[in-house]
Amino acid sequence: MRDWLLLLLLALACSLLPLAGDNYVLRLGTIVAMYAVLAQSWNFIGGLAGYPSFATAAFFGLGAYTSAVLLSYGAPTGLAWTAAGGMACLFAALIGGAILHLKGHYFAIASLAVGEVLREVVNTTPDLTGGGMGMNLPVPKLSVAAAAQTFYFSMLALAALTTAAAIIVQRSRLGFGLRCIQQNEDAANILGVNAYGYKTAAFCLSAVFAGMAGAIYASWVHYIEPPDVFDILLAVKPLVMVLLGGIGTVFGPIIGAFLLIAFEELVWRSFLTIHAAMLGGIIVVLVLFMPNGLLALVRSGLARLRPAGPKP
Amino acid sequence: MQAVRTVFAAALALGLFASTSAVRAQDVIKVGAPLPLTGALSPEGLKQQRGYNLWAETANAAGGIKVGGKPYKVEIVYVDYASNTPRAVQVAERLITEDKANFLFAPFGSGAAKAASGVSERYGIPTIAATASSREVYDQGYKFLFGTFTPNETLIDPLTEIVSKGDPAVKRVAILARNDLLTLSLANLMQAAAKAKGLEVVMMERYAIGTMDHASAITQMRGAKPDWVFATGYINDLILIRKQMADQGVSPKVLTMIAGPAYKEFTEATGPLAENVSSASWWHPAVRYKGVDLFGTTEAFNAAFEKKYNVVPDYAEASAAAAGAILQLAIEKAGTLDPAKVRDALAAMDLVTFYGPVKFGPTGQITSLEPPVFQIQGGKPVVVFPAAVKQADFIFGK
C-alpha cells in the first residue's frame, strides 16, 4: 500500500513540472522519465534475477525502429508505440531462450552482443530503415510547448506504468521466484521454481517497457539513426542508475535516474570538455561509498537515528 | 561519508560558480554553437570552433556587428555534445531556451545537423550549418536552416569526369564507405556516377562507425583488383584505411578519399602514402574570391587564419568562419535581431564572400559554390579543378 501511495504522489508531483519550468526543463524531465523506464526495466532482470543484462539498448533501439517503420507506413501513433513494446517483448522471449542459460559474465557479453547484432541488421537494411542514413519520422503538428508537454506526459505515464509493474512483480510469486534465482538458481530449481520460465518472464518485462520508451523517444526527436538508439550508454546508464538508487528496490531506479541525469546536467554545464571524466569520477566515488545504493544508505541512516525502536 | 559529502559539495559549488559567472552583458548577439568537442568527432568539432572563434574575434575587433547603427558584440556560446547526436538535439534546445541564443550554428555533420534542425525550426531561430552537405538535411521543408556546403554530387561529378576522361584504362571501381549519413550518401552517388560513366563497380562495402580494423574489407578489395578505390570516412577512418591498404599492397591507379585528405593532419599521419591521393572538398585555400564580408579576400582570410593558428585553413574551418561572416551580413542587412527578418535576409542573400559566391537555394542549401577537386602532390594538396583556380594536372598511378 505504501508503495502505491508513493507512486501516486510521485506521479502527481511530476505532472506539476510543466507549471514550473520552461521547455528545456521539460526536456530534462522527459529524459529522466525515459531513463527511469530503462532503469526500472533493467531492474527486473538485473536487480531481481541477478542477471547483468546489457540488452536494454537493444530493446530500446528495436522499439524505436519498429515504431518508426510502422509510422512511416501510416500507422497511428498509439498503435506504433504499443507494437514497439510487443515487438521488443517477443524478441526478448526468443533471444532469452538462447542466452538465458548463460550465467554471470557470459550472459553479460551475450546480452551486449544482441544490441550490436540488431544495429548491424538495421545498418544493412537501408530500404526499410534508411541504414546508416537514419530515418525521419513525421513531425507532430503541435506547438513547441504542446509537443514538449505531450512527450513529457507520455514518458511520465510510461514510467508510472513500469513502476506499477515493478510493484506488482515485487510482491508476486514471480518476484519471489526471481529473488530465489538470484540467491541460488540450483536451489530454486530444486525447490520447484521454474527458473527458466521466470527468467524469460523477467527478460520480457525488461524489454517491453524499454521498447515503448524507444518508440516514444523516436517520435519525440523525429530523427533516429542506429548509433543513437543502439548506443551502448543506453545499456550502461540504467545499470549505474539502479546501482546508484538501490538494486532490487521499487523506487531505487527512479531515484538513480533522477540523480544521474541531474549530476550529468550539472557537470556538463560547468565543464566544457572534461565533463565525461568528471562524471566518471563521480560514479566511481558513488559506487565505492554507496555500494548498496542511496536507498540502503537512507535506510541505514534512519535505523541509526532510532536504535531503540522496534524494527519496521 | 565525510569524503562523499565533500565531493558533492565541491561539485555543487563548482557548478553554481560556473553558471553564475556567465552573466549576460548588454548589447550582445549570442550565437549558440553545439559542437562535438569530445568523443569520436572531436577533431572536426575543434576545427569548426577555430573558424567560429576567428570570425567572432575579427568581428569584435572591428567594433562588433552594426545593427541599425548600434554596435553589438558577438558572443559564441559553445556547448559540447560529446559526439552524441541526441545530446546535440538537447543542446540546441538548451541554447535557445536557457542561454537565449539569438542564432544558432548547427552541430557537426549532416546527421546531427538534421536532427537538431527540428528544434531550431520549431523555435524559429535562424541556423547556419557549416558542415552539412547531404540533400536529406535540407529536404525537410524547413525555413530557418541554411547550409554552406553544396550537395554531395557536386564533389563526385567533377571527379568522375576527370578520371574517366584522363585515363580510359580505369574500369574497375571499388567503394568502401563509412555507414554514416554523409559518407554513405557520397558512396551511393559515386556508385551511380561510376555506372553512368560506364565503369564497373566491383566492390561496394560499408564499414561500421568506429571500425578499428579494415583488414577484411581490404582483403576483399585486393581480390576485386580495382583500378580506382573510392573510400569515404572522416580523417581517422581514412588514415587507417590508407595505412592498411599499404600493408596489404593494394595500390590502385586512382585512390580517392573523402573527406580526410583536405586536412593537413592526413598528410602528416600518412606521409608518403598520401601521395597522389585525390579528394574533393567544398573549399580550398587556393581559391581566390573578393568578398564583401569582414575578411575581404580569400588571401586576407588565409593570412588572418595563419596568423592566429599557424596553419593553413581547411574547408571545414573556412566554412565555419564563412557561416559567421554570412550571418553577420544577414544581420546587418536586416538591421534588426528579429529572427524572422534575419531569416528573410539570409534567404534573399546574393553576394560574394572570401569563401565564394553565396546564394541559398529554396531548400536553404547553398547553390553558388563550385567545389574544387584536388590531389596530394609532393606532400601538398594542389587544385586540379575547376579550371579557374587549377594549379596542376591530375596524376594517375601506375
XYZ file of C-alpha atoms in Angstrom:
710
model
C 0.000 0.000 0.000
C 2.800 2.361 0.910
C 4.427 1.787 -2.485
C 1.250 2.568 -4.383
C 0.751 5.741 -2.386
C 4.328 6.809 -3.042
C 3.937 6.143 -6.755
C 0.736 8.178 -6.870
C 2.312 11.100 -5.012
C 5.428 10.967 -7.185
C 3.417 10.903 -10.407
C 1.250 13.781 -9.206
C 4.288 15.829 -8.206
C 5.957 15.171 -11.543
C 2.874 16.139 -13.504
C 3.142 19.614 -11.980
C 6.508 20.161 -13.684
C 5.071 21.924 -16.768
C 3.812 24.667 -14.449
C 7.268 25.227 -13.035
C 9.675 25.025 -15.904
C 10.305 26.014 -19.497
C 10.618 23.616 -22.402
C 14.191 22.760 -21.618
C 13.264 21.705 -18.090
C 10.514 19.596 -19.641
C 13.074 18.041 -21.967
C 15.224 17.144 -18.977
C 12.133 15.786 -17.260
C 11.371 13.651 -20.279
C 14.930 12.324 -20.259
C 14.708 11.493 -16.553
C 11.401 9.693 -17.118
C 12.882 7.807 -20.075
C 15.859 6.655 -18.046
C 13.584 5.797 -15.132
C 11.784 3.443 -17.518
C 15.076 1.938 -18.688
C 16.467 1.611 -15.157
C 13.216 0.111 -13.922
C 13.282 -2.287 -16.876
C 16.820 -3.366 -16.162
C 15.912 -3.930 -12.531
C 13.575 -6.817 -13.469
C 16.333 -8.937 -14.944
C 19.411 -7.376 -13.339
C 18.146 -6.419 -9.910
C 15.668 -9.170 -9.125
C 17.037 -12.151 -11.034
C 20.667 -11.031 -10.756
C 21.365 -11.384 -14.472
C 23.602 -8.482 -15.577
C 21.881 -7.634 -18.845
C 23.302 -5.183 -21.376
C 20.411 -5.742 -23.753
C 18.484 -2.629 -22.706
C 19.908 -0.680 -25.656
C 18.858 -3.472 -28.000
C 15.250 -3.340 -26.794
C 15.219 0.429 -26.875
C 16.539 0.565 -30.423
C 14.288 -2.233 -31.592
C 11.287 -0.385 -30.203
C 12.408 2.871 -31.787
C 12.814 1.296 -35.215
C 9.652 -0.817 -35.015
C 7.620 2.246 -34.242
C 9.426 4.389 -36.836
C 8.833 1.855 -39.600
C 5.152 1.464 -38.657
C 4.693 5.234 -38.517
C 6.321 5.616 -41.917
C 3.645 3.254 -43.261
C 0.989 5.496 -41.744
C 0.107 3.564 -38.582
C -1.469 5.613 -35.766
C 0.958 6.674 -33.048
C -0.634 4.728 -30.204
C -0.601 1.515 -32.202
C 3.026 2.039 -33.245
C 4.133 2.603 -29.654
C 2.269 -0.451 -28.388
C 3.562 -2.600 -31.225
C 7.097 -1.470 -30.384
C 6.643 -2.815 -26.858
C 5.167 -6.039 -28.213
C 7.976 -6.489 -30.692
C 10.645 -5.938 -28.031
C 8.867 -8.389 -25.714
C 8.603 -11.041 -28.417
C 12.224 -10.541 -29.364
C 13.273 -10.879 -25.705
C 11.317 -14.132 -25.389
C 13.053 -15.551 -28.458
C 16.538 -14.342 -27.675
C 16.092 -15.178 -23.990
C 15.757 -18.810 -24.969
C 19.212 -18.616 -26.486
C 21.150 -16.667 -23.886
C 19.402 -17.061 -20.521
C 21.074 -20.383 -19.802
C 24.359 -18.449 -19.643
C 25.386 -17.025 -16.298
C 27.407 -14.108 -14.964
C 29.937 -12.645 -17.328
C 28.928 -14.959 -20.133
C 25.380 -13.695 -20.022
C 26.592 -10.078 -19.865
C 28.699 -10.474 -23.004
C 25.955 -12.301 -24.887
C 23.389 -9.636 -23.999
C 25.826 -6.956 -25.114
C 26.154 -8.649 -28.483
C 22.378 -8.608 -29.012
C 22.364 -4.835 -29.422
C 25.328 -4.881 -31.775
C 23.669 -7.519 -33.941
C 20.466 -5.509 -34.159
C 22.426 -2.387 -35.007
C 24.092 -4.196 -37.889
C 20.767 -5.593 -39.068
C 19.357 -2.075 -39.198
C 22.520 -0.822 -40.912
C 22.258 -3.419 -43.630
C 18.569 -2.940 -44.431
C 18.618 0.572 -45.866
C 15.401 0.048 -47.824
C 13.361 -0.424 -44.694
C 15.284 1.565 -42.107
C 17.419 4.010 -44.089
C 20.561 2.155 -42.853
C 23.309 4.468 -41.726
C 21.417 7.437 -43.150
C 18.836 7.214 -40.392
C 15.077 7.632 -40.501
C 12.892 10.688 -40.425
C 9.641 10.449 -38.513
C 6.587 12.589 -39.121
C 6.787 15.798 -37.096
C 3.682 16.128 -34.914
C 1.647 19.185 -35.838
C 1.796 20.695 -32.382
C 3.149 23.933 -30.981
C 6.554 23.798 -29.284
C 5.046 23.865 -25.811
C 2.327 21.344 -26.619
C 4.830 18.917 -28.137
C 7.131 19.242 -25.114
C 4.222 18.523 -22.770
C 2.821 15.664 -24.834
C 6.101 13.792 -24.845
C 6.801 14.588 -21.227
C 3.450 13.196 -20.125
C 3.753 10.184 -22.413
C 7.142 9.308 -20.987
C 5.953 10.013 -17.454
C 2.931 7.762 -17.914
C 5.192 5.011 -19.189
C 7.497 5.442 -16.202
C 4.492 5.190 -13.870
C 3.275 2.100 -15.711
C 6.700 0.480 -15.462
C 6.878 1.262 -11.767
C 3.386 -0.159 -11.239
C 4.545 -3.338 -12.946
C 7.586 -3.360 -10.662
C 5.408 -3.069 -7.559
C 3.174 -5.913 -8.714
C 6.088 -8.142 -9.644
C 7.977 -7.459 -6.414
C 5.060 -8.795 -4.362
C 4.078 -11.604 -6.636
C 5.220 -15.183 -6.822
C 7.321 -14.112 -9.800
C 9.257 -11.577 -7.745
C 9.832 -14.118 -5.012
C 10.985 -16.701 -7.523
C 13.366 -14.240 -9.158
C 14.934 -13.412 -5.808
C 15.381 -17.118 -5.185
C 17.091 -17.441 -8.565
C 19.382 -14.574 -7.696
C 20.430 -16.189 -4.443
C 20.867 -19.702 -5.712
C 19.445 -20.800 -9.004
C 20.107 -24.517 -8.491
C 18.430 -24.487 -5.111
C 15.499 -22.568 -6.555
C 15.119 -25.170 -9.265
C 15.123 -27.985 -6.744
C 12.507 -26.170 -4.657
C 10.202 -26.130 -7.640
C 10.787 -22.634 -9.045
C 10.575 -22.822 -12.835
C 13.825 -20.895 -13.173
C 13.856 -20.886 -16.941
C 10.289 -19.613 -17.249
C 10.784 -16.993 -14.572
C 13.979 -15.681 -16.112
C 12.338 -15.426 -19.508
C 9.415 -13.553 -17.961
C 11.814 -11.129 -16.288
C 13.731 -10.663 -19.537
C 10.475 -9.926 -21.384
C 9.448 -7.442 -18.705
C 12.815 -5.751 -19.099
C 12.139 -5.479 -22.852
C 8.547 -4.389 -23.230
C 8.796 -1.031 -21.479
C 12.248 -0.275 -22.871
C 10.865 -0.888 -26.367
C 8.000 1.504 -25.759
C 10.416 4.093 -24.366
C 12.380 3.775 -27.605
C 9.205 4.311 -29.610
C 8.268 7.451 -27.692
C 11.840 8.681 -28.000
C 11.778 8.224 -31.774
C 8.566 10.210 -32.113
C 9.950 12.828 -29.795
C 13.214 13.582 -31.652
C 11.712 12.607 -35.039
C 15.048 11.546 -36.485
C 16.789 8.332 -35.469
C 19.935 6.618 -36.657
C 21.475 3.330 -35.496
C 24.337 4.738 -33.379
C 21.853 6.859 -31.417
C 19.244 4.305 -30.481
C 21.569 1.304 -30.110
C 24.028 3.389 -28.105
C 25.800 1.243 -25.520
C 25.312 4.040 -22.992
C 21.605 3.258 -23.118
C 22.505 -0.103 -21.603
C 25.155 1.103 -19.176
C 23.488 4.162 -17.691
C 20.351 2.342 -16.462
C 22.629 -0.128 -14.715
C 24.552 2.667 -13.000
C 21.261 4.304 -12.073
C 19.953 1.168 -10.418
C 23.216 0.729 -8.515
C 23.023 4.356 -7.502
C 19.432 4.248 -6.330
C 19.306 0.791 -4.827
C 19.360 -2.530 -6.609
C 16.266 -4.724 -6.416
C 14.094 -1.961 -4.905
C 10.975 -0.364 -6.396
C 11.947 3.290 -6.168
C 15.727 2.943 -6.356
C 15.801 3.025 -10.172
C 13.742 6.233 -10.248
C 15.939 7.926 -7.678
C 19.028 6.756 -9.547
C 17.725 8.053 -12.862
C 16.959 11.427 -11.364
C 20.316 11.702 -9.605
C 22.456 10.602 -12.537
C 20.745 12.914 -15.020
C 20.932 15.782 -12.548
C 24.638 15.150 -11.994
C 25.233 14.856 -15.685
C 23.490 18.117 -16.401
C 25.324 19.931 -13.621
C 28.746 18.630 -14.577
C 28.136 19.096 -18.271
C 27.092 22.694 -17.762
C 30.120 23.519 -15.709
C 32.929 21.895 -17.647
C 33.104 22.427 -21.369
C 35.291 19.484 -22.265
C 36.193 17.329 -19.267
C 32.638 16.552 -18.208
C 32.942 12.880 -19.130
C 35.947 12.478 -16.815
C 34.172 14.351 -14.024
C 31.100 12.182 -14.377
C 33.227 9.046 -14.386
C 34.925 10.207 -11.218
C 31.613 10.879 -9.522
C 30.300 7.456 -10.482
C 33.407 5.792 -9.081
C 33.009 7.671 -5.817
C 29.324 6.806 -5.610
C 29.863 3.131 -6.224
C 32.784 2.997 -3.791
C 30.980 4.719 -0.952
C 27.444 3.531 -1.541
C 27.687 0.001 -2.890
C 24.067 -0.711 -1.988
C 22.653 2.479 -3.367
C 21.178 5.560 -1.895
C 18.037 3.888 -0.573
C 20.101 1.485 1.538
C 22.125 4.404 2.839
C 18.991 6.308 3.796
C 17.529 3.227 5.440
C 20.641 2.535 7.493
C 20.751 6.219 8.423
C 17.150 6.045 9.609
C 17.873 2.873 11.532
C 20.734 4.570 13.310
C 18.542 7.505 14.271
C 16.121 5.293 16.198
C 18.183 2.483 17.656
C 15.737 1.718 20.469
C 12.568 1.383 18.416
C 11.295 -1.895 17.035
C 12.396 -2.788 13.537
C 9.733 -1.924 10.982
C 30.851 9.538 4.399
C 32.618 12.821 5.004
C 34.552 12.331 1.795
C 31.376 11.814 -0.205
C 29.848 14.934 1.229
C 32.952 16.953 0.428
C 32.943 15.763 -3.162
C 29.242 16.552 -3.526
C 29.701 19.985 -2.050
C 32.660 20.683 -4.311
C 30.797 19.562 -7.392
C 27.780 21.654 -6.496
C 29.866 24.693 -5.696
C 31.783 24.438 -8.955
C 28.542 24.062 -10.856
C 26.965 27.114 -9.272
C 30.101 29.165 -9.715
C 30.359 28.330 -13.389
C 26.717 29.033 -14.091
C 26.691 32.433 -12.397
C 29.929 33.606 -13.984
C 28.231 33.845 -17.373
C 26.282 36.985 -16.539
C 24.630 38.407 -19.618
C 26.261 41.564 -20.895
C 24.450 44.368 -22.659
C 24.232 44.647 -26.424
C 25.493 41.226 -27.241
C 24.494 38.960 -30.088
C 24.524 35.418 -28.799
C 25.198 32.647 -31.244
C 24.758 29.142 -29.883
C 27.208 26.542 -31.154
C 26.715 22.893 -30.209
C 29.987 21.148 -31.079
C 31.492 17.677 -30.611
C 34.459 18.911 -28.578
C 34.975 15.465 -27.082
C 34.405 11.967 -28.438
C 34.954 10.478 -31.851
C 34.250 13.637 -33.830
C 36.302 15.989 -31.673
C 38.959 16.737 -34.364
C 36.203 18.064 -36.603
C 34.475 19.860 -33.746
C 37.651 21.689 -32.760
C 38.181 22.789 -36.359
C 34.732 24.255 -36.528
C 35.371 26.059 -33.270
C 38.531 27.633 -34.692
C 36.576 29.019 -37.618
C 33.847 30.440 -35.387
C 36.383 31.960 -32.994
C 38.274 33.663 -35.786
C 35.052 35.197 -37.068
C 33.896 36.374 -33.629
C 37.277 37.877 -32.748
C 37.632 39.602 -36.106
C 34.105 40.991 -35.868
C 34.588 42.215 -32.300
C 37.979 43.749 -33.104
C 36.283 45.745 -35.846
C 33.811 47.114 -33.286
C 31.210 44.372 -33.407
C 28.197 43.984 -35.665
C 26.249 47.112 -36.551
C 22.538 46.589 -36.093
C 20.550 49.655 -37.061
C 23.580 51.868 -36.349
C 24.245 50.356 -32.921
C 27.276 48.092 -32.442
C 26.752 44.673 -30.852
C 29.500 42.391 -29.607
C 29.437 38.782 -30.764
C 29.380 36.073 -28.132
C 29.501 32.441 -29.138
C 28.116 30.032 -26.562
C 29.847 26.690 -27.009
C 28.367 23.517 -25.626
C 29.976 20.136 -26.084
C 27.664 17.320 -27.105
C 30.320 14.595 -26.877
C 29.775 13.369 -30.474
C 26.367 12.059 -29.405
C 23.537 13.145 -31.684
C 20.641 13.001 -29.177
C 22.689 15.193 -26.936
C 23.218 17.646 -29.800
C 19.447 17.969 -30.092
C 19.217 18.559 -26.365
C 21.974 21.169 -26.576
C 20.165 23.019 -29.350
C 17.072 23.349 -27.193
C 19.092 24.398 -24.189
C 20.946 27.080 -26.163
C 17.656 28.535 -27.372
C 15.599 28.344 -24.194
C 18.165 28.679 -21.401
C 21.047 30.579 -22.941
C 18.711 32.710 -25.059
C 20.834 32.400 -28.180
C 19.709 34.758 -30.950
C 21.034 32.486 -33.657
C 22.439 29.008 -33.941
C 25.265 27.268 -35.734
C 24.232 23.687 -36.446
C 26.164 20.781 -34.893
C 28.819 18.979 -36.923
C 27.990 16.866 -39.942
C 24.818 16.022 -41.791
C 23.227 13.617 -39.304
C 23.461 15.807 -36.215
C 22.596 18.968 -38.149
C 19.487 17.271 -39.461
C 18.451 16.032 -36.037
C 18.993 19.411 -34.377
C 17.393 21.445 -37.155
C 13.983 20.281 -35.971
C 14.495 22.165 -32.717
C 15.628 25.475 -34.211
C 12.831 25.261 -36.771
C 10.222 24.880 -34.051
C 11.547 27.938 -32.237
C 12.069 29.887 -35.458
C 15.770 30.504 -34.849
C 17.898 31.033 -37.987
C 20.514 28.286 -38.071
C 23.558 28.023 -40.283
C 25.030 24.582 -40.887
C 28.713 24.892 -41.726
C 29.404 21.212 -42.305
C 26.206 19.570 -43.546
C 26.019 18.761 -47.220
C 23.565 15.910 -47.755
C 20.374 16.884 -49.548
C 18.445 14.892 -46.954
C 19.300 17.553 -44.373
C 17.587 20.302 -46.328
C 14.643 18.497 -47.917
C 12.571 18.577 -44.745
C 10.754 21.744 -45.786
C 12.375 23.819 -43.050
C 12.586 27.580 -43.391
C 15.219 28.508 -40.827
C 18.057 26.199 -41.831
C 20.821 27.359 -44.181
C 23.888 25.407 -45.251
C 27.250 26.467 -46.669
C 28.054 23.161 -48.390
C 26.699 22.297 -51.826
C 25.006 18.909 -52.321
C 27.296 15.889 -52.325
C 27.133 15.172 -56.050
C 28.972 18.446 -56.715
C 32.021 16.707 -55.213
C 31.605 13.454 -57.112
C 30.684 14.562 -60.623
C 33.824 16.602 -61.472
C 35.996 13.762 -60.127
C 34.428 11.034 -62.253
C 34.643 13.376 -65.224
C 38.392 13.961 -64.720
C 39.212 10.315 -64.108
C 37.152 8.819 -66.929
C 38.422 11.398 -69.424
C 42.006 11.247 -68.155
C 42.617 7.509 -68.327
C 40.267 5.199 -70.251
C 42.086 2.205 -68.726
C 40.422 2.906 -65.387
C 37.498 0.493 -65.475
C 37.049 -1.212 -62.138
C 35.898 0.798 -59.129
C 35.906 -0.378 -55.514
C 33.942 1.628 -52.978
C 34.440 1.466 -49.212
C 32.121 3.694 -47.225
C 31.579 4.629 -43.618
C 27.991 3.774 -42.728
C 27.022 7.315 -41.853
C 24.786 9.910 -43.444
C 27.308 11.974 -45.450
C 29.801 9.248 -46.206
C 27.194 6.706 -47.303
C 25.456 9.285 -49.432
C 28.795 10.056 -51.166
C 29.384 6.363 -51.788
C 25.920 5.866 -53.273
C 26.444 8.858 -55.545
C 29.845 7.528 -56.563
C 28.306 4.192 -57.424
C 25.691 5.880 -59.584
C 28.200 8.238 -61.212
C 30.614 5.390 -61.975
C 27.859 3.347 -63.610
C 26.780 6.386 -65.625
C 30.343 6.697 -66.952
C 30.380 3.014 -67.914
C 32.730 1.967 -65.119
C 32.286 -1.340 -63.366
C 31.690 -1.207 -59.607
C 33.498 -4.347 -58.437
C 33.026 -3.753 -54.728
C 30.621 -1.745 -52.611
C 31.178 -2.242 -48.905
C 30.092 -0.315 -45.860
C 32.032 -0.288 -42.630
C 30.546 0.496 -39.234
C 31.227 3.764 -37.448
C 34.149 3.263 -35.105
C 35.675 0.366 -37.072
C 39.275 -0.072 -35.987
C 40.324 -2.742 -38.458
C 39.578 -2.735 -42.164
C 41.672 -5.803 -42.968
C 38.830 -7.994 -44.208
C 37.341 -5.287 -46.409
C 40.757 -4.532 -47.863
C 41.447 -8.223 -48.496
C 38.213 -8.286 -50.447
C 39.307 -5.105 -52.215
C 42.607 -6.677 -53.242
C 40.723 -9.621 -54.659
C 38.498 -7.329 -56.702
C 41.559 -5.802 -58.447
C 40.212 -2.266 -58.680
C 41.748 0.477 -60.830
C 40.059 3.090 -58.729
C 39.478 2.880 -54.989
C 36.971 5.308 -53.559
C 36.886 5.424 -49.758
C 34.770 7.682 -47.598
C 35.039 8.459 -43.910
C 36.340 11.040 -41.520
C 40.001 11.725 -41.033
C 40.763 8.973 -38.516
C 38.985 6.345 -40.632
C 40.811 7.337 -43.787
C 44.264 7.427 -42.223
C 43.660 3.880 -41.015
C 42.321 2.704 -44.381
C 45.260 4.234 -46.249
C 47.774 2.533 -43.958
C 46.040 -0.828 -44.098
C 45.840 -0.642 -47.888
C 49.587 -0.164 -47.947
C 50.053 -3.072 -45.537
C 48.173 -5.346 -47.888
C 49.802 -3.917 -51.003
C 46.661 -2.542 -52.615
C 47.808 0.220 -54.963
C 45.171 1.274 -57.481
C 45.769 3.778 -60.284
C 43.450 6.219 -58.621
C 42.815 6.488 -54.901
C 40.127 8.920 -53.856
C 39.337 9.613 -50.225
C 36.699 11.962 -48.911
C 36.705 13.820 -46.520
C 40.129 13.357 -44.896
C 42.918 14.456 -47.257
C 41.732 18.064 -47.180
C 43.120 18.214 -43.679
C 46.823 18.744 -43.109
C 46.681 16.067 -40.399
C 46.026 13.455 -43.058
C 49.252 14.185 -44.924
C 51.172 14.321 -41.668
C 49.851 10.988 -40.448
C 50.258 9.055 -43.695
C 53.481 10.664 -45.006
C 54.496 9.302 -48.424
C 51.339 7.191 -48.537
C 49.336 10.389 -49.032
C 50.996 10.941 -52.396
C 48.550 11.079 -55.327
C 45.521 10.598 -53.104
C 42.774 12.597 -54.717
C 39.867 14.228 -52.985
C 37.307 16.925 -53.356
C 36.079 19.437 -50.860
C 33.814 22.394 -50.713
C 36.608 24.918 -50.385
C 40.365 25.132 -50.705
C 42.784 27.877 -49.635
C 43.964 28.155 -53.234
C 40.647 29.601 -54.451
C 40.528 33.373 -54.980
C 37.470 35.488 -54.279
C 36.962 39.147 -53.483
C 34.288 39.289 -50.824
C 32.153 41.989 -49.260
C 32.371 40.315 -45.838
C 34.600 41.308 -42.925
C 37.516 39.172 -44.131
C 37.503 40.606 -47.643
C 39.581 38.483 -49.991
C 40.422 34.803 -49.687
C 44.102 35.775 -49.278
C 43.226 38.067 -46.383
C 41.248 35.291 -44.720
C 44.101 32.817 -45.184
C 46.534 35.325 -43.703
C 44.314 36.089 -40.703
C 43.814 32.392 -40.079
C 47.510 31.577 -40.353
C 48.416 34.451 -38.075
C 46.107 33.167 -35.359
C 46.616 29.414 -35.645
C 49.898 28.989 -37.573
C 48.264 26.605 -40.044
C 46.615 26.897 -43.418
C 42.820 26.802 -43.061
C 40.969 23.827 -44.485
C 37.433 23.691 -45.868
C 35.732 22.992 -42.541
C 37.477 25.874 -40.813
C 36.770 28.216 -43.711
C 33.149 27.135 -43.870
C 32.716 27.774 -40.141
C 34.228 31.246 -40.441
C 32.085 31.831 -43.527
C 28.975 30.805 -41.598
C 29.737 33.597 -39.150
C 30.510 36.096 -41.886
C 27.281 35.215 -43.706
C 25.240 35.536 -40.520
C 26.815 38.935 -39.886
C 25.992 40.141 -43.400
C 22.396 38.988 -42.969
C 22.019 40.710 -39.588
C 23.470 43.953 -40.953
C 21.197 43.764 -43.981
C 18.135 43.107 -41.830
C 19.110 45.922 -39.455
C 17.485 44.046 -36.587
C 17.944 40.922 -34.475
C 14.403 39.783 -35.215
C 14.881 36.125 -36.173
C 12.251 36.130 -38.922
C 13.752 39.205 -40.608
C 17.301 37.842 -40.425
C 15.968 34.608 -41.889
C 14.498 36.559 -44.823
C 17.809 38.382 -45.333
C 19.601 35.027 -45.475
C 17.083 33.642 -47.956
C 17.465 36.697 -50.203
C 21.265 36.840 -49.967
C 23.208 37.023 -53.234
C 26.780 38.276 -52.833
C 30.422 37.196 -52.793
C 32.451 36.379 -49.676
C 36.051 35.230 -49.170
C 34.575 31.719 -49.182
C 32.934 32.100 -52.569
C 29.673 33.365 -54.015
C 26.818 32.942 -51.536
C 23.266 32.330 -52.656
C 20.959 29.843 -50.992
C 18.529 27.685 -52.936
C 14.869 27.245 -51.986
C 15.776 24.479 -49.514
C 18.323 26.684 -47.739
C 21.343 24.881 -49.152
C 23.966 26.990 -50.936
C 23.806 26.698 -54.727
C 26.529 29.103 -55.821
C 29.737 27.265 -54.862
C 31.922 25.262 -57.225
C 33.778 22.769 -55.018
C 37.400 22.170 -56.032
C 38.937 18.761 -56.766
C 42.470 18.365 -55.507
C 45.251 15.839 -55.200
C 48.175 15.424 -52.826
C 51.275 16.065 -54.924
C 54.707 16.425 -53.343
C 53.147 16.256 -49.879
C 50.808 19.154 -50.543
C 47.241 19.352 -51.816
C 47.069 21.040 -55.225
C 43.892 22.042 -57.003
C 43.143 20.234 -60.290
C 39.611 21.555 -60.815
C 37.882 23.985 -61.528
C 39.914 25.477 -64.344
C 39.788 28.992 -62.857
C 41.875 28.030 -59.836
C 43.672 24.969 -61.223
C 47.294 24.516 -60.062
C 48.346 21.204 -61.639
C 47.176 18.293 -63.767
C 45.714 15.140 -62.282
C 48.347 12.404 -61.860
C 47.436 8.744 -62.383
C 49.286 5.959 -60.552
C 50.888 3.020 -62.293
